[in-house]
Short mmCIF file of C-alpha atoms in Angstrom, two decimals:
data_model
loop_
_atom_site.label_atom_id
_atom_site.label_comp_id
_atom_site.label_asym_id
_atom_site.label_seq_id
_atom_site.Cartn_x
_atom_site.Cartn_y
_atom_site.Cartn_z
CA UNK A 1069 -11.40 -17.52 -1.47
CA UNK A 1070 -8.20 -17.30 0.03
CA UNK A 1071 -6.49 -14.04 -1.78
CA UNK A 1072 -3.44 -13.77 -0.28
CA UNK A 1073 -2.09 -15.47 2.94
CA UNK A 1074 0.87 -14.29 5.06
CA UNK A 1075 2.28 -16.92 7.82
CA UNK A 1076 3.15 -16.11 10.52
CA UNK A 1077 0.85 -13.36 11.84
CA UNK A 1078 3.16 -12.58 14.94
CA UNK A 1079 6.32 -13.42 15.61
CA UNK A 1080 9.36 -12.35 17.98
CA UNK A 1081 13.38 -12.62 17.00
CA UNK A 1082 16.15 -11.94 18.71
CA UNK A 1083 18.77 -9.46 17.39
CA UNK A 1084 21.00 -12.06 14.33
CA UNK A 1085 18.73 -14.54 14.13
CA UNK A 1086 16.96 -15.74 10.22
CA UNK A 1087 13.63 -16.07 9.32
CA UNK A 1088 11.19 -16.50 6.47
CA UNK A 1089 8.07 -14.68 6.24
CA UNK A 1090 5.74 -16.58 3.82
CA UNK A 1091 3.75 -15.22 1.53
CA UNK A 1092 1.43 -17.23 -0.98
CA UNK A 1093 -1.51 -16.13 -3.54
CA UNK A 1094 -4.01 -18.61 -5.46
CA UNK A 1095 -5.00 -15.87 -7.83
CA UNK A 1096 -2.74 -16.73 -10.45
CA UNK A 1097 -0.85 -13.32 -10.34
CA UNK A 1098 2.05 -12.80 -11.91
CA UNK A 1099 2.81 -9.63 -9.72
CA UNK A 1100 4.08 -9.45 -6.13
CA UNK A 1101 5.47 -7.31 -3.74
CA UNK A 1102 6.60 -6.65 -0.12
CA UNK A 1103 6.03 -4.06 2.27
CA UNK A 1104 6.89 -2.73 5.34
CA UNK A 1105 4.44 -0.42 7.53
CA UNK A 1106 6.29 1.75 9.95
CA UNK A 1107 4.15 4.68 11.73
CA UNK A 1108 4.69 7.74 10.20
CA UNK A 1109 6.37 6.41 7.50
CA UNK A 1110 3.59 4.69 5.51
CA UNK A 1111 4.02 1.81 3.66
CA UNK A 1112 7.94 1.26 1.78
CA UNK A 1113 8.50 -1.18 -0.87
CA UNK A 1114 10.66 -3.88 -0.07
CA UNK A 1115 11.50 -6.15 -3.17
CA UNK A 1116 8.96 -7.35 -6.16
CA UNK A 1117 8.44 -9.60 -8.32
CA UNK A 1118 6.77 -9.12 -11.87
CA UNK A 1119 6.97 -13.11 -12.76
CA UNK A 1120 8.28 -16.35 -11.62
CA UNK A 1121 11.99 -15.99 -11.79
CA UNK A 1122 12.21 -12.28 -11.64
CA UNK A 1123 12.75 -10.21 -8.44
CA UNK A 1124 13.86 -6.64 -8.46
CA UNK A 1125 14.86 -4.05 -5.36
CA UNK A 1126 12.19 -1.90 -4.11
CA UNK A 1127 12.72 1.26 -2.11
CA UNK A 1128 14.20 -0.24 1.41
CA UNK A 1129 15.61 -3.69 0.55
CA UNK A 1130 18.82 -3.83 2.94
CA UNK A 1131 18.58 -6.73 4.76
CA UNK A 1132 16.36 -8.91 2.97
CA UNK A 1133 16.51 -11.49 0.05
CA UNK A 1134 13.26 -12.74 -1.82
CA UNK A 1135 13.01 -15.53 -4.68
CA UNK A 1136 10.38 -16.08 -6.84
CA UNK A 1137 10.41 -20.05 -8.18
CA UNK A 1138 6.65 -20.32 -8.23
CA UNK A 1139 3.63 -17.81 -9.62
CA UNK A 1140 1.98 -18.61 -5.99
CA UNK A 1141 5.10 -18.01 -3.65
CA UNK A 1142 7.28 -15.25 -2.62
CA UNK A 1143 8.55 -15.28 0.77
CA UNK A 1144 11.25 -12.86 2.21
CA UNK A 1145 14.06 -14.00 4.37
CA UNK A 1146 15.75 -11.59 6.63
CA UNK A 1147 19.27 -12.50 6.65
CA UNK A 1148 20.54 -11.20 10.42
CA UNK A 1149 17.49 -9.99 12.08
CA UNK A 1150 18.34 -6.02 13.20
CA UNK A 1151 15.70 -3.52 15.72
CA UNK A 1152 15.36 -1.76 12.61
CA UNK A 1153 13.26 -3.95 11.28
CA UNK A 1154 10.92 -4.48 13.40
CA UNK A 1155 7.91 -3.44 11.61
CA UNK A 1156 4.70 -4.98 10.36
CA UNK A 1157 5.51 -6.82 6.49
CA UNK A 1158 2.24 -6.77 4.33
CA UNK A 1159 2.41 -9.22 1.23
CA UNK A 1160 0.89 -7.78 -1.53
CA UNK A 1161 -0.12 -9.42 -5.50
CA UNK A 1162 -1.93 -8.26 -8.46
CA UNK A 1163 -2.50 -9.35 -11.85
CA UNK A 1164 0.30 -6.91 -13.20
CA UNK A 1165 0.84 -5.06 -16.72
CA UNK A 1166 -0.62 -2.14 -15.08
CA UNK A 1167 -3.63 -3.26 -13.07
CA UNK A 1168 -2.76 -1.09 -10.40
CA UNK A 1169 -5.29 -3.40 -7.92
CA UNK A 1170 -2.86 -4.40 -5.06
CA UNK A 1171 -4.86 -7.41 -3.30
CA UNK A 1172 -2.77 -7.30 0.25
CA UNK A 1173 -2.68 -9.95 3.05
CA UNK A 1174 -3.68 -9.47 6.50
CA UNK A 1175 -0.17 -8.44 7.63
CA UNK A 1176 2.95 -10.17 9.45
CA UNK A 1177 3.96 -8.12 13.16
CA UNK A 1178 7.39 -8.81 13.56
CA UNK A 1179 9.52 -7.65 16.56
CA UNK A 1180 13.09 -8.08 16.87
CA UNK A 1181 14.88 -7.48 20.27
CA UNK M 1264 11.37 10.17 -9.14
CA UNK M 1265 7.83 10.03 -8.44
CA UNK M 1266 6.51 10.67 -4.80
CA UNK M 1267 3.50 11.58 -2.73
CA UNK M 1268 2.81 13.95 -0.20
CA UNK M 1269 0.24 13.34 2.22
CA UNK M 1270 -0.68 16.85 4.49
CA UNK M 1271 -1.99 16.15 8.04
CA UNK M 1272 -1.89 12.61 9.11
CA UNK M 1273 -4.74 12.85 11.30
CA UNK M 1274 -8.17 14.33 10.21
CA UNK M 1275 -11.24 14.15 12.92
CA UNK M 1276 -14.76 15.25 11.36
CA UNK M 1277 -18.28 15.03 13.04
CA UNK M 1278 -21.00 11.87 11.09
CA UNK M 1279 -22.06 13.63 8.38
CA UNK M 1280 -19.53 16.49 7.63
CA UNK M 1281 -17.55 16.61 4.52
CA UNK M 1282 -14.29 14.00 4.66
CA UNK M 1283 -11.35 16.28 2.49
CA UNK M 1284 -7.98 14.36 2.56
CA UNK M 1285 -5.75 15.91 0.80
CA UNK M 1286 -2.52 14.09 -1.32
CA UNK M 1287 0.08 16.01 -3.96
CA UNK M 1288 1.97 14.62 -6.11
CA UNK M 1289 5.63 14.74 -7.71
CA UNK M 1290 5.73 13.48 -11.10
CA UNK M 1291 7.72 14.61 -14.25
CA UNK M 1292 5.17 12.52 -16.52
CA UNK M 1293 1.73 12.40 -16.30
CA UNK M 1294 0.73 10.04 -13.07
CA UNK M 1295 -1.03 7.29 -12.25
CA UNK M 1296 -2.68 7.79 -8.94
CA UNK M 1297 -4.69 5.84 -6.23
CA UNK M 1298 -6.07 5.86 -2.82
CA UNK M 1299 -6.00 2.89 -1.32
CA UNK M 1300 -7.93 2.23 2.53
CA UNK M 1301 -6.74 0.40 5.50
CA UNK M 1302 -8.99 -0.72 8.26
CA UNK M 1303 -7.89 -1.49 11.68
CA UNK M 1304 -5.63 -4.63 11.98
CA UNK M 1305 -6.48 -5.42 7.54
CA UNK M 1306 -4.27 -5.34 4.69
CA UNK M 1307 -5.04 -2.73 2.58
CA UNK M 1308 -7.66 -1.66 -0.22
CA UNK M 1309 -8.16 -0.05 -3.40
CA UNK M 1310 -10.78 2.77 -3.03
CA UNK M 1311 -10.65 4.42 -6.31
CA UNK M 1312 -7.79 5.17 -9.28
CA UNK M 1313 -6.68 8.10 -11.74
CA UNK M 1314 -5.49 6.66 -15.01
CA UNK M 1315 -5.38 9.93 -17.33
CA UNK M 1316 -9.15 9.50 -18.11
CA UNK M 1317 -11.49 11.11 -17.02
CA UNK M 1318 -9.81 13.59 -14.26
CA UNK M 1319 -13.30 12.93 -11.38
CA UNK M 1320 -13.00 9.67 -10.27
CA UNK M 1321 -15.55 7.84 -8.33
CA UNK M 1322 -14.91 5.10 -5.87
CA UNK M 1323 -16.17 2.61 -3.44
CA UNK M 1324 -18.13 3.95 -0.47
CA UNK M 1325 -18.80 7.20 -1.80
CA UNK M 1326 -15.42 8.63 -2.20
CA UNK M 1327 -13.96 10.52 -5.16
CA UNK M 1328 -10.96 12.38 -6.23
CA UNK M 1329 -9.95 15.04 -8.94
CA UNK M 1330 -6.96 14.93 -10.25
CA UNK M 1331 -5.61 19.04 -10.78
CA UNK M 1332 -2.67 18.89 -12.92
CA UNK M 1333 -2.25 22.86 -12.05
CA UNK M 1334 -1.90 22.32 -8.49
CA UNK M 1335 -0.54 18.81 -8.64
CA UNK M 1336 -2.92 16.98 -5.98
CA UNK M 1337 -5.53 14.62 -6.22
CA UNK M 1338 -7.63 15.28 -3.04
CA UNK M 1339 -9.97 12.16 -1.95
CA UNK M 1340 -13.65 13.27 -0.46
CA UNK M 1341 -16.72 12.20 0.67
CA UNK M 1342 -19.79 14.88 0.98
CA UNK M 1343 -21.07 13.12 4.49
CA UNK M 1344 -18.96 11.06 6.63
CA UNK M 1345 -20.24 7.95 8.18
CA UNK M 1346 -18.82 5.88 11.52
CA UNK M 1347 -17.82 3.56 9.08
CA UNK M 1348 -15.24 5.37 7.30
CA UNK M 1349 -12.81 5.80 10.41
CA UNK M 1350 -9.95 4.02 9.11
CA UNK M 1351 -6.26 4.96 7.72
CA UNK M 1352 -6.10 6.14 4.05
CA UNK M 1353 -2.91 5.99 2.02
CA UNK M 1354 -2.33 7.99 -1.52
CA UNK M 1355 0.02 6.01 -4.16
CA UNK M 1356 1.35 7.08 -7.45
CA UNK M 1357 2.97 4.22 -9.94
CA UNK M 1358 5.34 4.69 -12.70
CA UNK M 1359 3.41 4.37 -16.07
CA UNK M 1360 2.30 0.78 -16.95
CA UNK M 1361 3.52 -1.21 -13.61
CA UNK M 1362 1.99 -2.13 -10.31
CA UNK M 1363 4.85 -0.74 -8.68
CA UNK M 1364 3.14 1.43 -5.94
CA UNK M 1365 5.02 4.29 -3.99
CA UNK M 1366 2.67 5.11 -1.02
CA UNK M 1367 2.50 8.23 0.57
CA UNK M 1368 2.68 8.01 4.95
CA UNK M 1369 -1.01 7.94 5.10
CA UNK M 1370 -3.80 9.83 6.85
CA UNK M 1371 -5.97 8.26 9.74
CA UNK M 1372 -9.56 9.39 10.42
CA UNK M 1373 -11.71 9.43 12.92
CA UNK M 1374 -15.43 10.03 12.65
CA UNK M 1375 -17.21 11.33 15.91
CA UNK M 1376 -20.72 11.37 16.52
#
């Protein structure tokens, strides 16, 4: 039962550098979404995704791309890694059409300098 | 637009006292709303969800919410608190019919002996 994976768990970037965070589900959900966890600030919606092919702009998505070519995939790139955005990214799926049962991975800390 | 406002973000009670986290809501059509549980260094978790049925909802672990339209919260409690339950809980409203989750900044508690 794998649910949701997120790779990598840590990781540390210097200030304009690109990345991927990876983010892959076996449950055969059509929804999925990206987070960001910043204390005091709770959890902000970065981009979604309600299908293979479709990707939409969440509540904070300045900075970051995402692409959706598979059901199982969805990573998000930062572009020009900022301090800003250091944060912890949660991956998140669901079946969709109103579910409303977010299945989240175990997290990615990320830490740009 | 729809938000959530979560009051205190820290709550301490003794094992066995009454857990009352409070969340209200902004919403100018009826909301879908959901507390969702995070335990240290873990993605996230549904605990229970307000769909416009019945307005007491039960969840996992003994929690439960009521939804007051006249005051516009949905409060989560939990008659006796247990070590257990010392974790971070987050409040969430969607826009009807999606999985798009707006999260409120989230309440930690601690349970003391």
């Amino acid at each position: 039962n794998a649910g949701v994976t997120q790779t990598p768990k840590f990781q540390v970037l210097k200030t304009g550098q690109s990345m991927t965070l990876q983010c892959a589900q076996d449950m055969n959900h059509e929804y999925m979404s990206w987070y960001r966890q910043d204390p005091g600030m709770g959890l902000r919606l970065i981009h979604y995704s309600v299908g293979a092919g479709i990707t939409d702009q969440g509540e904070v998505p300045n900075g970051y791309n995402v692409s959706r070519s598979t059901t199982e995939d969805f990573p998000l790139r930062l572009l020009s890694a900022a301090p800003s955005q250091t944060s912890v990214y949660f991956c998140a799926s669901s079946t969709g059409q109103g579910s409303w049962k977010l299945f989240f991975g175990s997290g990615t800390q990320l830490s740009v300098l | 637009a729809q938000s959530v406002t979560q009051l205190g973000s820290h709550v301490s009670v003794s094992e066995g006292a009454l857990v009352l986290l409070r969340c209200n809501y902004s919403s100018s059509v009826p909301p879908y709303l959901f507390w969702y549980v995070q335990y240290p260094n873990q993605g996230l978790q549904l605990l229970l969800k307000y769909t416009s049925a019945a307005t007491l909802v039960k969840g996992i672990n003994g929690f439960e919410a009521e939804f007051k339209k006249s005051e516009t919260s949905f409060h989560l409690t939990k008659p006796s608190a247990h070590m257990s339950d010392a974790a971070e809980y987050f409040c969430a409203v969607s826009p009807y019919n999606t999985d798009k989750l707006i999260f409120g900044t989230g309440t930690r508690l601690q349970v003391f002996p």
